[in-house]
Tab-separated table of C-alpha atoms and ligand atoms in Angstrom:
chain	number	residue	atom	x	y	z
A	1	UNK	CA	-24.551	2.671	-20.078
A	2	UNK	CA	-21.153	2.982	-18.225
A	3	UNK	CA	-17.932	1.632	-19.963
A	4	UNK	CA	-16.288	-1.144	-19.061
A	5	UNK	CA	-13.282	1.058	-17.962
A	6	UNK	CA	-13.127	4.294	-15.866
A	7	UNK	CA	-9.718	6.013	-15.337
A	8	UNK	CA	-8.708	9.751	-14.703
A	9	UNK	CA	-5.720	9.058	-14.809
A	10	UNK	CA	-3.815	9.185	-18.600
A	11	UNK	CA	-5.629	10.100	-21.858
A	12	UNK	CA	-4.701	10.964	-25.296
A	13	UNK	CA	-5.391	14.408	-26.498
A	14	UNK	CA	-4.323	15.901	-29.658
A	15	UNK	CA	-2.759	12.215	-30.431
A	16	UNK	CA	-0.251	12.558	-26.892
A	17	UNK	CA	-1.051	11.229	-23.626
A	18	UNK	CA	-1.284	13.245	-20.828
A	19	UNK	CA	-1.397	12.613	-17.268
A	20	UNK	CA	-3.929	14.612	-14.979
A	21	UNK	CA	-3.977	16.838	-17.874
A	22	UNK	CA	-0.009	17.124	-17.822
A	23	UNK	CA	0.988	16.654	-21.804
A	24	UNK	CA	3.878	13.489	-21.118
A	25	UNK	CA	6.029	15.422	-23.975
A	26	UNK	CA	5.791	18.559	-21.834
A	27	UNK	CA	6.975	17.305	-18.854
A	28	UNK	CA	9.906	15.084	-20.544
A	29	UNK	CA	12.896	17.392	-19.968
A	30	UNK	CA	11.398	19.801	-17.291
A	31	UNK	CA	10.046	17.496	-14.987
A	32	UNK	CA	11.815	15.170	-12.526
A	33	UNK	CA	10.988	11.365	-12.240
A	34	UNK	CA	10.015	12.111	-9.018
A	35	UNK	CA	7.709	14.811	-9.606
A	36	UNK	CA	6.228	12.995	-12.203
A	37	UNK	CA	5.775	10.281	-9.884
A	38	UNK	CA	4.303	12.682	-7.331
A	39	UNK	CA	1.552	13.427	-10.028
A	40	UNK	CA	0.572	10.360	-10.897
A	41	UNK	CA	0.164	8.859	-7.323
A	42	UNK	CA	-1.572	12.051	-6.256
A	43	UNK	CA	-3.286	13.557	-9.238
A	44	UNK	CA	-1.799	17.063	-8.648
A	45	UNK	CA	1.640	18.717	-8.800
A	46	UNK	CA	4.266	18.996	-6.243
A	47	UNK	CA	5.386	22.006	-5.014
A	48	UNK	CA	9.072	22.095	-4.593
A	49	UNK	CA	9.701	20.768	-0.759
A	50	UNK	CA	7.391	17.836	-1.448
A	51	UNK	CA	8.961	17.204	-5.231
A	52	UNK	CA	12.209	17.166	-2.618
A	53	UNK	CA	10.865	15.301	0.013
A	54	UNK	CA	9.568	12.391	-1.796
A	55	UNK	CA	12.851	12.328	-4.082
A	56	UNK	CA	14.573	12.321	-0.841
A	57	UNK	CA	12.662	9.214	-0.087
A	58	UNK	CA	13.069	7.390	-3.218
A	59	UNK	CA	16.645	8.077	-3.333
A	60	UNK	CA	17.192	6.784	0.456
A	61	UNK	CA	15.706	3.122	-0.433
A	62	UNK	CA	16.566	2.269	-3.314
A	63	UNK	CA	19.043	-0.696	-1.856
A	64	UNK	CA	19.611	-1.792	1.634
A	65	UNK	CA	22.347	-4.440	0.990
A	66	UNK	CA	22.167	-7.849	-0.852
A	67	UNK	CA	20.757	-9.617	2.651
A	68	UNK	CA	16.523	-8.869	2.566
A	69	UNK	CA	14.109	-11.570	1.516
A	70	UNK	CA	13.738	-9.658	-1.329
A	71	UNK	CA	16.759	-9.258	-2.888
A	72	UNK	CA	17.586	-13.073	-2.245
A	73	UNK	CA	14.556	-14.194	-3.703
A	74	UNK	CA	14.958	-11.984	-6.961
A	75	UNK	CA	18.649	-13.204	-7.280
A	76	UNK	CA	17.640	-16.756	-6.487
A	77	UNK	CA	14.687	-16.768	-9.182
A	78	UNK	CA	17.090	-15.238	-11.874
A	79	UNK	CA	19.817	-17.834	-10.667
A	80	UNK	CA	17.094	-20.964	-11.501
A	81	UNK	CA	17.070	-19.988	-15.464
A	82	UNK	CA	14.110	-17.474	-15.082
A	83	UNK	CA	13.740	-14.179	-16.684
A	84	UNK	CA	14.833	-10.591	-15.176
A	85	UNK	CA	11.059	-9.489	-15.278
A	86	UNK	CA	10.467	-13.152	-13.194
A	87	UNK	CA	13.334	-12.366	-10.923
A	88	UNK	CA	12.164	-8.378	-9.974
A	89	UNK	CA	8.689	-10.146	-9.513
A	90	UNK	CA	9.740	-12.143	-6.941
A	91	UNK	CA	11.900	-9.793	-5.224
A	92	UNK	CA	8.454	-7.640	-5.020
A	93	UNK	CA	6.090	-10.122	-3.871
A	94	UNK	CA	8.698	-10.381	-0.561
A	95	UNK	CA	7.553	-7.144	0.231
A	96	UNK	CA	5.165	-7.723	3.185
A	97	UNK	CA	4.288	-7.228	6.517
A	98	UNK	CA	8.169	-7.227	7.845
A	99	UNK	CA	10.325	-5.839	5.207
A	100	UNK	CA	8.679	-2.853	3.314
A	101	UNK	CA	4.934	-3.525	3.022
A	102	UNK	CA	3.809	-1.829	6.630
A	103	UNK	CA	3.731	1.911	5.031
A	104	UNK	CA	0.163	1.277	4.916
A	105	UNK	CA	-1.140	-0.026	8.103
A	106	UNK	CA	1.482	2.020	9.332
A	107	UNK	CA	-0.416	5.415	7.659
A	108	UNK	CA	-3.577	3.527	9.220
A	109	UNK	CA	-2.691	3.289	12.221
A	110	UNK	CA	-0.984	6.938	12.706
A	111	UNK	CA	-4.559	8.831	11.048
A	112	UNK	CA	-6.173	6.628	13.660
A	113	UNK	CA	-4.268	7.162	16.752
A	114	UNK	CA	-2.713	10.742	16.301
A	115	UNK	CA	-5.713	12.208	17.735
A	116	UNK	CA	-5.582	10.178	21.136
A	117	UNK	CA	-1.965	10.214	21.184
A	118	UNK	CA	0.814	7.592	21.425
A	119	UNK	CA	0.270	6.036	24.566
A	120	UNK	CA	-3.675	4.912	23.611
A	121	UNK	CA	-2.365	3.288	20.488
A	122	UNK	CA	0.601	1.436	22.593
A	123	UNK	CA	-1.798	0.104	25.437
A	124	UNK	CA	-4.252	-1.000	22.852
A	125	UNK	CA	-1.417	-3.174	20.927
A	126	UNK	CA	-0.349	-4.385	24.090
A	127	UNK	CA	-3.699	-6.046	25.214
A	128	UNK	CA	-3.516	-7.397	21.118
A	129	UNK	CA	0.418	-8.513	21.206
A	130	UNK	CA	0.384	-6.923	17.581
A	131	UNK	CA	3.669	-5.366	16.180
A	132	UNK	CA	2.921	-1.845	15.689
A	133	UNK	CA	3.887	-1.210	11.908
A	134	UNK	CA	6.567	0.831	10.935
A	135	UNK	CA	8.769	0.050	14.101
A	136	UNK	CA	11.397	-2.481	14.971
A	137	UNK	CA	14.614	-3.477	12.802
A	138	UNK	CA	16.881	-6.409	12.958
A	139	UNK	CA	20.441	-4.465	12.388
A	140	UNK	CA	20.201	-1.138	13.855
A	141	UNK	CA	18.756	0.305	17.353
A	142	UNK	CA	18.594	3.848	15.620
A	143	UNK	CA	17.759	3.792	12.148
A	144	UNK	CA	20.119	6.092	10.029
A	145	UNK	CA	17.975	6.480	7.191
A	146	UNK	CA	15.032	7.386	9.296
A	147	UNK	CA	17.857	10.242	10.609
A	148	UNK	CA	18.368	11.177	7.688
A	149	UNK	CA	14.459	11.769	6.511
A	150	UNK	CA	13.840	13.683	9.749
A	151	UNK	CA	16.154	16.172	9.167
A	152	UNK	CA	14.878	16.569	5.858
A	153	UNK	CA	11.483	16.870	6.670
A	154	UNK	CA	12.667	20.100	8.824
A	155	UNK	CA	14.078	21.629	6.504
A	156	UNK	CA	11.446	20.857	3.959
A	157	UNK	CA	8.482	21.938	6.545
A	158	UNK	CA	7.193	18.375	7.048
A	159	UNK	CA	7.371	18.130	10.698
A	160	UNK	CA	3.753	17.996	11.518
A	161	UNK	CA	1.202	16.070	13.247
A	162	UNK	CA	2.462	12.756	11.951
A	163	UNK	CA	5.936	13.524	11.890
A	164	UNK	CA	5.286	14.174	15.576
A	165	UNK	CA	3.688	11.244	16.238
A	166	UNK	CA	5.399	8.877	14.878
A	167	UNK	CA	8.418	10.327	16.562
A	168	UNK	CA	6.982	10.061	19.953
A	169	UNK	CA	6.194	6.648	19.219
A	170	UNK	CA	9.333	5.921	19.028
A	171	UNK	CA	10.164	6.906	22.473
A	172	UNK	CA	6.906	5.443	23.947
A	173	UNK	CA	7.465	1.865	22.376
A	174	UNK	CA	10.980	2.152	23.332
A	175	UNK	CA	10.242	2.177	26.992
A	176	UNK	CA	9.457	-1.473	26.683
A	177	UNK	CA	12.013	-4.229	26.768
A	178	UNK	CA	13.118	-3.833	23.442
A	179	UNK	CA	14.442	-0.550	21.491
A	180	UNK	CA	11.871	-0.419	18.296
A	181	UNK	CA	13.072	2.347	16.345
A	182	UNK	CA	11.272	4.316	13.761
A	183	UNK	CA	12.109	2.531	10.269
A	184	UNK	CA	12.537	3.125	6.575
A	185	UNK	CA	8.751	2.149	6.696
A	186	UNK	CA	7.410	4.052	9.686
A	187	UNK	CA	9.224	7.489	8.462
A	188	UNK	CA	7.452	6.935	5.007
A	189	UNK	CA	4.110	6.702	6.692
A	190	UNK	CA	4.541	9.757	8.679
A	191	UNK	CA	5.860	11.863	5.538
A	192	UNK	CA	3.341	10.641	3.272
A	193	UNK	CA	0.846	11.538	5.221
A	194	UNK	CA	2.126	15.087	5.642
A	195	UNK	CA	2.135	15.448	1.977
A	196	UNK	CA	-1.598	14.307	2.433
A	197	UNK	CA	-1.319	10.929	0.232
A	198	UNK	CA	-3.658	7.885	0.957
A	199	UNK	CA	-2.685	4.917	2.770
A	200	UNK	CA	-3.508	2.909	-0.451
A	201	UNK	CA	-0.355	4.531	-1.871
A	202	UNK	CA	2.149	3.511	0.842
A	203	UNK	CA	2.926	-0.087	-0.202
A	204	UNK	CA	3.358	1.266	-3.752
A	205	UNK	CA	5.765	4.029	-3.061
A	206	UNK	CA	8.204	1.237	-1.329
A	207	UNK	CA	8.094	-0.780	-4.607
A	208	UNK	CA	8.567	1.998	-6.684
A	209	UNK	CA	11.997	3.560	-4.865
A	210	UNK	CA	13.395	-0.351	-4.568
A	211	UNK	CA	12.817	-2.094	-7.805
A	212	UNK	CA	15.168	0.009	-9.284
A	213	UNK	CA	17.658	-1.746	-6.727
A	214	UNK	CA	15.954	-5.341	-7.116
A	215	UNK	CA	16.916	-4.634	-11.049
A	216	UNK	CA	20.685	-3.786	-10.283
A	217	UNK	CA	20.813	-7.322	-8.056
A	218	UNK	CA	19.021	-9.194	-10.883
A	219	UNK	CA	21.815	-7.797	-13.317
A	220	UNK	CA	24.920	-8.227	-11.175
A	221	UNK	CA	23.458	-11.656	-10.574
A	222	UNK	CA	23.226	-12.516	-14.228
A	223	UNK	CA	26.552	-10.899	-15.135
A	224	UNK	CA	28.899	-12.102	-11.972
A	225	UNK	CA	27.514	-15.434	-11.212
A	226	UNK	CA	27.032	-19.022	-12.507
A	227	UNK	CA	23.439	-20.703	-12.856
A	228	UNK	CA	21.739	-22.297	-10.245
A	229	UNK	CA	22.449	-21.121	-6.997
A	230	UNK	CA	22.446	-23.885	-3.867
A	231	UNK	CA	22.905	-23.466	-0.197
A	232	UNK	CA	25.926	-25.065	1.078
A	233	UNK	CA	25.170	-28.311	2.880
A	234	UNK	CA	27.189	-27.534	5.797
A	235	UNK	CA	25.218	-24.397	6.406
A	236	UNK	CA	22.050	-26.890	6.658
A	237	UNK	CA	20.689	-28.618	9.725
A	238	UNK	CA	18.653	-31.680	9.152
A	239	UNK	CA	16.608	-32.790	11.971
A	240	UNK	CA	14.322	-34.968	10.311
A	241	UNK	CA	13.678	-38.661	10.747
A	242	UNK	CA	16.862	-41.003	10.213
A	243	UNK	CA	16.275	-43.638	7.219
A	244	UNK	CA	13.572	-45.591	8.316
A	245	UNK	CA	12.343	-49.019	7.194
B	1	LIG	C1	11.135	-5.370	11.516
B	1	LIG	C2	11.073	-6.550	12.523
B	1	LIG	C3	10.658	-7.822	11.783
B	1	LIG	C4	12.470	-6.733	13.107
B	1	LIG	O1	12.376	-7.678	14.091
B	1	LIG	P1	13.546	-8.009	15.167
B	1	LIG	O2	14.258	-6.766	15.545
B	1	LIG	O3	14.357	-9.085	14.617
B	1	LIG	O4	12.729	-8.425	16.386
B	1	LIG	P2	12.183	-9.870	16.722
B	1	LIG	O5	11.342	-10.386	15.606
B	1	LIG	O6	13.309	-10.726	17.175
B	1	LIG	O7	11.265	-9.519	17.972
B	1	LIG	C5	11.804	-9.309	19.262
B	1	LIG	C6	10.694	-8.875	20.184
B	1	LIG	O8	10.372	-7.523	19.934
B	1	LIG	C7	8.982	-7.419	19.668
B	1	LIG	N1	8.789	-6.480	18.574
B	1	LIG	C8	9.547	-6.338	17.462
B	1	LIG	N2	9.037	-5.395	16.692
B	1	LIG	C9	7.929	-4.918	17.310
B	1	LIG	C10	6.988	-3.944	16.982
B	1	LIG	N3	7.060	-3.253	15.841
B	1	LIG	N4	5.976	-3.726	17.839
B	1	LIG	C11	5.887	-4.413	18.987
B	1	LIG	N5	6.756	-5.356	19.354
B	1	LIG	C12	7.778	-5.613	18.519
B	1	LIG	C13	8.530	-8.793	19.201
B	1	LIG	O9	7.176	-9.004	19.487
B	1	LIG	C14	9.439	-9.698	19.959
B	1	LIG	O10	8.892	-10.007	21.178
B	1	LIG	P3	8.679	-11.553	21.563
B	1	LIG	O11	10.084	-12.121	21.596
B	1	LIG	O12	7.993	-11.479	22.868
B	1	LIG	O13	7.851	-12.139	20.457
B	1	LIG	C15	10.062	-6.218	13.646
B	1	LIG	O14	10.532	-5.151	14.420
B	1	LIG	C16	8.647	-5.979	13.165
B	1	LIG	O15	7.901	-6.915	12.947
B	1	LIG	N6	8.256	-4.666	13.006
B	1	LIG	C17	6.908	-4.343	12.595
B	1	LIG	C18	6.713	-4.437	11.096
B	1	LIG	C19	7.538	-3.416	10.336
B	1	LIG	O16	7.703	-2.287	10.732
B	1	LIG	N7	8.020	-3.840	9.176
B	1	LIG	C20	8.816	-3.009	8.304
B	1	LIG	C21	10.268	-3.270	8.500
B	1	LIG	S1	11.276	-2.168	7.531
């Protein structure tokens, strides 16, 4: 009979636990965080550019500012009397379709279209009207971050098919009325699949380079500011019904 329980993931041997066969105590000390996080996500070890790309990653998004959903809810929940663990939890659960959760349909979408090319997946969105994932963002027209990864991923040798594609994307979708340039989540797709991770990952590897930042909001917040945070009235606009009888 099976057990209740099937993982390949950590076991003890010898009394230690290892992960993908990696002895934990081992890689303490030799090992970056992020090539440790590489294994576990993936099941193998990185070897050097892609232990450099994905740091590169984690390290480029681990904040964007004090203004996302996320980082408002998370300081908001904290600011009500909840705990830190309550407050990151929120911040998290704002990850979705618009702000950091489109890695995966955006990794969909890319293994699905690259072979047609970009101009197949942007007529079949237009007859839909659905936002192609990983494109679009409310403060900049060119995305510096996204800059940033691209140059990396020459230097690192991850300028492949998906690199490509997404790039040319880019331009294609840009032709419309509005300039929709490749963002934090769009680049992420395109590199992860380079390094040949599944989609299922994408979402997590967002969570994993920003809750580091959600934490350092959640701290500042209960170190710098007073209880019970409330928008200011004058910043509301009520256009409900007038007191009725
Ligand atoms: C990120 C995002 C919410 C920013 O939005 P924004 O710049 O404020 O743009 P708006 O929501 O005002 O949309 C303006 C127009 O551009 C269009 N548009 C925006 N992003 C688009 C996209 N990715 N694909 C197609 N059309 C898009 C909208 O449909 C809208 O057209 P409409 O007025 O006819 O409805 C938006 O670009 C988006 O939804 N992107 C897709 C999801 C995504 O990549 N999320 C991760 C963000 S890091």
């Amino acid at each position: 009979m099976s057990k209740q329980y099937r993982t390949a993931i950590t076991t003890h041997i010898d009394g230690k636990p290892h992960v993908y066969g990696y002895d934990l105590n081992k890689l303490a000390g030799n090992s970056s965080f992020a090539r440790t996080i590489y294994l576990i996500l993936k099941g193998e070890m990185p070897d050097k550019n892609s232990e450099k790309m994905l740091d590169a990653m984690l390290s480029i998004a681990i904040d964007h500012g004090v203004e996302p959903a996320s980082v408002v809810a998370a300081r908001n929940v904290y600011s009500g009397g909840s705990p830190l663990q309550a407050a990151v939890a929120a911040g998290v659960l704002a990850f979705g379709e618009y702000h950091g959760g489109a890695i995966e349909m955006a990794m969909e979408n890319f293994k699905k279209y690259q072979p047609f090319g970009v101009k197949k997946l942007v007529e079949d969105f237009a007859k839909t009207g659905v936002r192609v994932s990983g494109f679009g963002h409310r403060l900049y027209t060119v995305d510096p971050r996204t800059q940033r990864l691209l140059e990396l991923a020459k230097e690192f040798g991850f300028w492949g098919k998906y690199v490509r594609f997404a790039v040319d994307l880019e331009s294609e979708l840009s032709k419309g009325v509005k300039l929709l340039p490749l963002n934090i989540d769009g680049v992420f797709a395109a590199l992860l699949l380079e390094m040949g991770f599944n989609p299922k990952v994408g979402k997590g590897v967002f969570i994993i380079a920003r809750t580091p930042g959600l934490v350092a909001h959640v701290v500042e917040e209960a170190l710098r500011e007073k209880p019970v945070r409330r928008l200011n009235e004058k910043d509301i606009e009520y256009d409900g019904p007038r007191p009725r009888k």
